[in-house]
């Protein structure tokens, strides 16, 4: 027995802890990072303090995320005084932010360098083991360690060719690279086989997908034809690349979640030009209206930036009008913050005051509160399917097929319901979600 214990001590695996900031794409990248580390026999640590390797998968899209990385580096420095711990910085980080963080991390690496992890970590003895399991030509094909057992992110592309003037993505992730159809299909098939119920297709510009003769609509239909009961969601589509074929596919395919995030960014044509968004308001309204007409249970959300360089009160009024016209179900409203290295930072002035940005944000939130409630009211009395994600204070909280948040009383068997399809009857509409009761069969 004593011998076995000694043996165990000798082969004790190193532990990793990953901290993720940013969008679903970054979360998906962290899952692939974790998958690669586990191929090198690393184990998930129970906390930051318990780890031998700390990975921060960060994001330079907003200053707030960069500030949070600073906060974490202080904790890492403290930990380094007590134990031998390695820290890696990766993700969508701008060069100037990388330079600032240089002293605080042992390694700063591109996420695309996951296939080089054995060399990066000084674990050259495991190269062979690693290469047998990890795709060497694309990190997107690294087998991920999914965050849960019912919802999974599947990247179909990464990077972007559009260079909107405020955005760091084309600089941090590079130009768009698409994943071959058969790779995507085999990952999705495997997930469905393993009982996953909600599959999210990811891409910075997800609907520009084109691989040989398969465009985004075709890919959606291919996945929709797979046997089994599951939902398909996707993020983020670009209005520029939205087509009638995509709208009809969303309307007709039962497995596709009736949720579309259609980024508006601004309702004013001049601001859109300064942002170098490549669609016009007329096209945007056409997509929104056609989607509403053809997809009755649609939940339409948007992303908006208030106070972009030089945005006058009059220009902002156009965004306000769009909120009143489209009557969004949800919206992610951010105040513009300058990102060094982008075109906007070079040629425009961030000249709208913080106070004014806050004021504009409040105005849009007020409209949203009303329109979201108006949209939610039509679901009262309907029986719908939900997937509960979590238990909170006696309730299960989860999502409907159209990604609306729903909350219902947790019964004695609530543990068995997490991550499963549950039929609920909507009993009350609130601006930010729906209340429901479980439908007993
Ligand atoms: Fe950034 Fe624009 Fe590309 Fe979206 S479309 S990732 S905002 S450059």
mmCIF file of N, CA and C and ligand atoms in Angstrom, residues 159-170 204-205 238 265 276-277, ligand 1:
data_model
loop_
_atom_site.group_PDB
_atom_site.id
_atom_site.type_symbol
_atom_site.label_atom_id
_atom_site.label_comp_id
_atom_site.label_asym_id
_atom_site.label_seq_id
_atom_site.Cartn_x
_atom_site.Cartn_y
_atom_site.Cartn_z
ATOM 1 N N UNK A 159 -11.793 35.008 -36.667
ATOM 2 C CA UNK A 159 -11.208 36.163 -37.355
ATOM 3 C C UNK A 159 -12.250 36.902 -38.182
ATOM 4 N N UNK A 160 -11.837 38.014 -38.760
ATOM 5 C CA UNK A 160 -12.807 38.821 -39.509
ATOM 6 C C UNK A 160 -12.099 39.654 -40.559
ATOM 7 N N UNK A 161 -12.755 39.828 -41.703
ATOM 8 C CA UNK A 161 -12.150 40.605 -42.812
ATOM 9 C C UNK A 161 -12.686 42.030 -42.874
ATOM 10 N N UNK A 162 -13.569 42.417 -41.934
ATOM 11 C CA UNK A 162 -14.315 43.655 -42.153
ATOM 12 C C UNK A 162 -13.697 44.934 -41.586
ATOM 13 N N UNK A 163 -12.847 44.842 -40.619
ATOM 14 C CA UNK A 163 -12.168 46.034 -40.085
ATOM 15 C C UNK A 163 -13.114 47.195 -39.780
ATOM 16 N N UNK A 164 -14.160 46.948 -39.005
ATOM 17 C CA UNK A 164 -14.974 48.066 -38.520
ATOM 18 C C UNK A 164 -14.004 48.969 -37.755
ATOM 19 N N UNK A 165 -14.188 50.281 -37.854
ATOM 20 C CA UNK A 165 -13.105 51.166 -37.383
ATOM 21 C C UNK A 165 -12.858 51.103 -35.878
ATOM 22 N N UNK A 166 -13.852 50.650 -35.107
ATOM 23 C CA UNK A 166 -13.692 50.638 -33.637
ATOM 24 C C UNK A 166 -13.187 49.296 -33.112
ATOM 25 N N UNK A 167 -13.065 48.291 -33.975
ATOM 26 C CA UNK A 167 -12.948 46.918 -33.492
ATOM 27 C C UNK A 167 -11.513 46.366 -33.544
ATOM 28 N N UNK A 168 -11.164 45.619 -32.510
ATOM 29 C CA UNK A 168 -9.795 45.064 -32.435
ATOM 30 C C UNK A 168 -9.694 43.655 -33.044
ATOM 31 N N UNK A 169 -10.835 43.034 -33.291
ATOM 32 C CA UNK A 169 -10.820 41.612 -33.680
ATOM 33 C C UNK A 169 -9.917 41.292 -34.884
ATOM 34 N N UNK A 170 -10.011 42.053 -35.996
ATOM 35 C CA UNK A 170 -9.146 41.679 -37.125
ATOM 36 C C UNK A 170 -7.653 41.755 -36.776
ATOM 37 N N UNK A 204 -16.939 35.162 -35.589
ATOM 38 C CA UNK A 204 -17.028 36.619 -35.415
ATOM 39 C C UNK A 204 -18.048 37.178 -36.399
ATOM 40 N N UNK A 205 -18.140 36.505 -37.523
ATOM 41 C CA UNK A 205 -19.058 36.938 -38.565
ATOM 42 C C UNK A 205 -19.684 35.651 -39.094
ATOM 43 N N UNK A 238 -23.776 39.027 -39.191
ATOM 44 C CA UNK A 238 -23.587 40.416 -39.587
ATOM 45 C C UNK A 238 -24.718 40.779 -40.556
ATOM 46 N N UNK A 265 -25.460 48.610 -34.019
ATOM 47 C CA UNK A 265 -24.358 49.525 -33.646
ATOM 48 C C UNK A 265 -24.767 50.985 -33.662
ATOM 49 N N UNK A 276 -17.491 52.214 -40.336
ATOM 50 C CA UNK A 276 -17.255 51.327 -41.476
ATOM 51 C C UNK A 276 -18.046 50.021 -41.351
ATOM 52 N N UNK A 277 -19.302 50.159 -40.984
ATOM 53 C CA UNK A 277 -20.207 49.020 -41.022
ATOM 54 C C UNK A 277 -20.655 48.931 -42.479
HETATM 55 FE FE1 LIG B 1 -15.219 43.447 -35.450
HETATM 56 FE FE2 LIG B 1 -16.693 44.464 -37.402
HETATM 57 FE FE3 LIG B 1 -15.524 42.087 -37.716
HETATM 58 FE FE4 LIG B 1 -17.583 42.313 -36.025
HETATM 59 S S1 LIG B 1 -17.671 42.627 -38.259
HETATM 60 S S2 LIG B 1 -15.623 41.271 -35.632
HETATM 61 S S3 LIG B 1 -17.263 44.391 -35.228
HETATM 62 S S4 LIG B 1 -14.495 44.057 -37.480
#
